[in-house]
PDB file of C-alpha atoms in Angstrom:
ATOM      1  CA  MET A  55      24.266 112.716  69.080  1.00 36.00           C
ATOM      2  CA  GLY A  56      21.043 110.973  67.834  1.00 38.00           C
ATOM      3  CA  GLY A  57      19.440 107.945  67.577  1.00 39.00           C
ATOM      4  CA  ALA A  58      16.335 106.582  65.841  1.00 42.00           C
ATOM      5  CA  GLY A  59      13.332 108.170  67.456  1.00 45.00           C
ATOM      6  CA  GLY A  60      15.047 109.412  70.565  1.00 49.00           C
ATOM      7  CA  ASN A  61      11.997 111.108  71.932  1.00 75.00           C
ATOM      8  CA  LYS A  62      11.960 108.722  74.834  1.00 91.00           C
ATOM      9  CA  GLY A  63      14.972 110.110  76.689  1.00 95.00           C
ATOM     10  CA  ARG A  64      18.729 109.619  76.392  1.00 96.00           C
ATOM     11  CA  ILE A  65      20.721 106.882  77.895  1.00 97.00           C
ATOM     12  CA  LEU A  66      24.391 106.355  78.002  1.00 98.00           C
ATOM     13  CA  VAL A  67      25.889 102.743  78.048  1.00 98.00           C
ATOM     14  CA  VAL A  68      29.140 102.520  79.493  1.00 98.00           C
ATOM     15  CA  ASP A  69      30.876  99.021  79.018  1.00 97.00           C
ATOM     16  CA  ASP A  70      34.555  98.143  78.034  1.00 96.00           C
ATOM     17  CA  GLU A  71      33.265  95.439  75.934  1.00 95.00           C
ATOM     18  CA  VAL A  72      32.787  97.501  72.898  1.00 95.00           C
ATOM     19  CA  ASP A  73      30.574  94.851  71.197  1.00 96.00           C
ATOM     20  CA  PHE A  74      28.230  94.686  74.037  1.00 96.00           C
ATOM     21  CA  GLY A  75      27.917  98.455  74.181  1.00 96.00           C
ATOM     22  CA  GLU A  76      27.287  98.790  70.489  1.00 96.00           C
ATOM     23  CA  VAL A  77      24.424  95.982  70.817  1.00 96.00           C
ATOM     24  CA  MET A  78      23.088  97.901  73.874  1.00 97.00           C
ATOM     25  CA  VAL A  79      23.007 101.172  72.112  1.00 98.00           C
ATOM     26  CA  GLU A  80      21.205  99.723  68.645  1.00 97.00           C
ATOM     27  CA  PHE A  81      18.974  97.675  70.971  1.00 97.00           C
ATOM     28  CA  LEU A  82      17.760 101.103  72.939  1.00 97.00           C
ATOM     29  CA  LYS A  83      17.576 102.918  69.625  1.00 97.00           C
ATOM     30  CA  SER A  84      15.369 100.631  68.100  1.00 96.00           C
ATOM     31  CA  VAL A  85      12.880 101.079  71.052  1.00 96.00           C
ATOM     32  CA  GLY A  86      13.044 104.670  70.809  1.00 95.00           C
ATOM     33  CA  TYR A  87      15.822 106.169  72.980  1.00 96.00           C
ATOM     34  CA  THR A  88      18.744 108.322  71.973  1.00 97.00           C
ATOM     35  CA  ALA A  89      21.757 106.275  72.969  1.00 97.00           C
ATOM     36  CA  ALA A  90      25.428 106.491  72.916  1.00 98.00           C
ATOM     37  CA  HIS A  91      28.509 104.298  74.233  1.00 98.00           C
ATOM     38  CA  ALA A  92      31.463 104.969  76.395  1.00 98.00           C
ATOM     39  CA  ALA A  93      34.107 102.392  76.857  1.00 97.00           C
ATOM     40  CA  ASP A  94      35.560 103.763  80.058  1.00 97.00           C
ATOM     41  CA  GLY A  95      34.979 105.365  83.332  1.00 97.00           C
ATOM     42  CA  PRO A  96      36.693 108.862  82.607  1.00 97.00           C
ATOM     43  CA  THR A  97      35.132 108.953  78.666  1.00 97.00           C
ATOM     44  CA  ALA A  98      31.840 108.312  80.440  1.00 97.00           C
ATOM     45  CA  LEU A  99      32.157 111.079  83.116  1.00 96.00           C
ATOM     46  CA  ARG A 100      33.033 113.404  80.088  1.00 96.00           C
ATOM     47  CA  GLU A 101      30.307 112.376  78.081  1.00 95.00           C
ATOM     48  CA  VAL A 102      27.574 112.903  80.990  1.00 95.00           C
ATOM     49  CA  GLU A 103      28.757 116.568  80.682  1.00 93.00           C
ATOM     50  CA  VAL A 104      27.697 116.715  76.891  1.00 94.00           C
ATOM     51  CA  PHE A 105      24.939 113.967  76.292  1.00 94.00           C
ATOM     52  CA  GLN A 106      23.289 115.055  79.379  1.00 93.00           C
ATOM     53  CA  PRO A 107      21.572 111.366  79.904  1.00 95.00           C
ATOM     54  CA  HIS A 108      18.608 110.835  81.808  1.00 95.00           C
ATOM     55  CA  LEU A 109      20.206 107.201  82.445  1.00 96.00           C
ATOM     56  CA  VAL A 110      23.255 105.422  82.313  1.00 97.00           C
ATOM     57  CA  LEU A 111      23.895 101.918  81.912  1.00 97.00           C
ATOM     58  CA  LEU A 112      27.015 101.050  83.805  1.00 97.00           C
ATOM     59  CA  ASP A 113      28.993  98.132  83.726  1.00 96.00           C
ATOM     60  CA  VAL A 114      30.558  97.198  87.200  1.00 94.00           C
ATOM     61  CA  HIS A 115      34.044  95.865  85.932  1.00 92.00           C
ATOM     62  CA  MET A 116      35.916  97.762  83.890  1.00 94.00           C
ATOM     63  CA  PRO A 117      39.980  98.287  83.990  1.00 92.00           C
ATOM     64  CA  GLY A 118      40.990 101.692  85.641  1.00 93.00           C
ATOM     65  CA  MET A 119      38.069 103.211  87.037  1.00 94.00           C
ATOM     66  CA  ASP A 120      35.543 100.821  87.589  1.00 94.00           C
ATOM     67  CA  GLY A 121      31.504 101.088  87.738  1.00 95.00           C
ATOM     68  CA  LEU A 122      31.453 101.852  91.460  1.00 94.00           C
ATOM     69  CA  GLU A 123      33.745 104.585  91.362  1.00 96.00           C
ATOM     70  CA  VAL A 124      32.118 105.975  87.933  1.00 96.00           C
ATOM     71  CA  LEU A 125      28.608 105.631  90.017  1.00 95.00           C
ATOM     72  CA  ARG A 126      29.870 107.256  93.189  1.00 94.00           C
ATOM     73  CA  LYS A 127      31.220 110.260  90.769  1.00 95.00           C
ATOM     74  CA  LEU A 128      28.137 110.544  88.882  1.00 93.00           C
ATOM     75  CA  GLN A 129      26.067 111.071  92.217  1.00 90.00           C
ATOM     76  CA  GLU A 130      28.438 114.010  92.914  1.00 91.00           C
ATOM     77  CA  MET A 131      27.810 115.339  89.357  1.00 88.00           C
ATOM     78  CA  ASP A 132      24.016 114.904  89.079  1.00 74.00           C
ATOM     79  CA  ARG A 133      21.977 112.945  91.366  1.00 74.00           C
ATOM     80  CA  LYS A 134      19.164 113.171  88.962  1.00 85.00           C
ATOM     81  CA  VAL A 135      20.745 110.924  86.519  1.00 91.00           C
ATOM     82  CA  GLY A 136      19.207 107.515  86.618  1.00 93.00           C
ATOM     83  CA  VAL A 137      21.980 104.637  86.631  1.00 96.00           C
ATOM     84  CA  ILE A 138      21.360 100.929  85.981  1.00 96.00           C
ATOM     85  CA  MET A 139      24.530  98.656  87.032  1.00 96.00           C
ATOM     86  CA  VAL A 140      25.186  95.855  84.602  1.00 94.00           C
ATOM     87  CA  THR A 141      27.623  93.101  85.314  1.00 89.00           C
ATOM     88  CA  ALA A 142      28.520  89.655  84.180  1.00 86.00           C
ATOM     89  CA  LEU A 143      28.928  88.371  87.635  1.00 81.00           C
ATOM     90  CA  ASN A 144      25.938  87.828  89.801  1.00 76.00           C
ATOM     91  CA  ASP A 145      27.501  89.185  92.903  1.00 78.00           C
ATOM     92  CA  LEU A 146      24.874  90.020  95.503  1.00 79.00           C
ATOM     93  CA  ALA A 147      26.980  92.139  97.583  1.00 86.00           C
ATOM     94  CA  ILE A 148      28.028  94.198  94.672  1.00 86.00           C
ATOM     95  CA  GLY A 149      24.480  94.383  93.877  1.00 84.00           C
ATOM     96  CA  ARG A 150      23.828  95.846  97.334  1.00 86.00           C
ATOM     97  CA  ASN A 151      26.407  98.324  97.234  1.00 88.00           C
ATOM     98  CA  SER A 152      25.238  99.711  93.814  1.00 90.00           C
ATOM     99  CA  LEU A 153      21.843  99.989  95.078  1.00 89.00           C
ATOM    100  CA  SER A 154      22.991 101.679  98.186  1.00 90.00           C
ATOM    101  CA  LEU A 155      25.249 104.113  96.397  1.00 90.00           C
ATOM    102  CA  GLY A 156      21.883 105.186  94.234  1.00 91.00           C
ATOM    103  CA  ALA A 157      21.662 102.842  91.273  1.00 94.00           C
ATOM    104  CA  ALA A 158      18.142 102.054  90.409  1.00 93.00           C
ATOM    105  CA  ASP A 159      18.848  98.598  89.474  1.00 94.00           C
ATOM    106  CA  PHE A 160      21.316  95.566  88.772  1.00 92.00           C
ATOM    107  CA  ILE A 161      21.214  93.365  86.071  1.00 93.00           C
ATOM    108  CA  THR A 162      23.539  90.475  85.191  1.00 91.00           C
ATOM    109  CA  LYS A 163      24.920  89.455  81.489  1.00 91.00           C
ATOM    110  CA  PRO A 164      23.489  87.949  79.561  1.00 92.00           C
ATOM    111  CA  VAL A 165      20.848  90.817  79.697  1.00 93.00           C
ATOM    112  CA  ASP A 166      17.386  89.861  79.216  1.00 95.00           C
ATOM    113  CA  LEU A 167      16.143  92.696  76.923  1.00 95.00           C
ATOM    114  CA  GLU A 168      12.670  92.642  77.848  1.00 96.00           C
ATOM    115  CA  TYR A 169      13.321  92.955  81.623  1.00 96.00           C
ATOM    116  CA  LEU A 170      16.052  95.745  80.576  1.00 95.00           C
ATOM    117  CA  GLU A 171      13.307  97.800  78.378  1.00 95.00           C
ATOM    118  CA  THR A 172      10.895  97.548  81.804  1.00 95.00           C
ATOM    119  CA  SER A 173      13.672  98.555  84.173  1.00 95.00           C
ATOM    120  CA  VAL A 174      14.946 101.593  81.649  1.00 96.00           C
ATOM    121  CA  MET A 175      11.496 102.644  81.027  1.00 94.00           C
ATOM    122  CA  ALA A 176      10.546 102.852  84.762  1.00 93.00           C
ATOM    123  CA  LYS A 177      13.437 104.857  85.680  1.00 93.00           C
ATOM    124  CA  ILE A 178      13.604 107.092  82.653  1.00 93.00           C
ATOM    125  CA  VAL A 179       9.965 107.944  83.713  1.00 91.00           C
ATOM    126  CA  ALA A 180      10.898 108.871  87.029  1.00 90.00           C
ATOM    127  CA  VAL A 181      14.005 110.653  85.935  1.00 90.00           C
ATOM    128  CA  MET A 182      12.050 112.699  83.476  1.00 88.00           C
ATOM    129  CA  ALA A 183       9.108 113.656  85.416  1.00 89.00           C
ATOM    130  CA  GLU A 184      11.554 114.959  88.152  1.00 88.00           C
ATOM    131  CA  LEU A 185      13.306 116.851  85.523  1.00 86.00           C
ATOM    132  CA  GLY A 186       9.682 118.258  84.108  1.00 87.00           C
ATOM    133  CA  GLU A 187      10.234 116.903  80.809  1.00 87.00           C
ATOM    134  CA  GLY A 188       7.986 114.099  80.892  1.00 69.00           C
TER     135      GLY A 188
END
């Protein structure tokens, strides 16, 4: 899996809204990341094994396995992978819960791309430093 550049790190976008996921992947590639999309929780967990992302942009509300369940499972699999939760609903309780479960940030849709880029960069730098890659 590759994208334009890709030297800044690997990001997995997990969102059941395929159009949103594809837009996020294209944006992340345009600013130098390698990015991939998964449309649901089970696919995301399999993709984490293969793609080994430094960061996961994770939608909160998805059918079947929701984002909080995926976050819990990601933390069990690899505590080093960074997670930024993304949601259409500005729900402070979910935001606090996400952060307490280990998410680095909680972003609402429509996504402010400038803020997203800053948040992604900060978390990826930290993850890559912890892994000795940065």
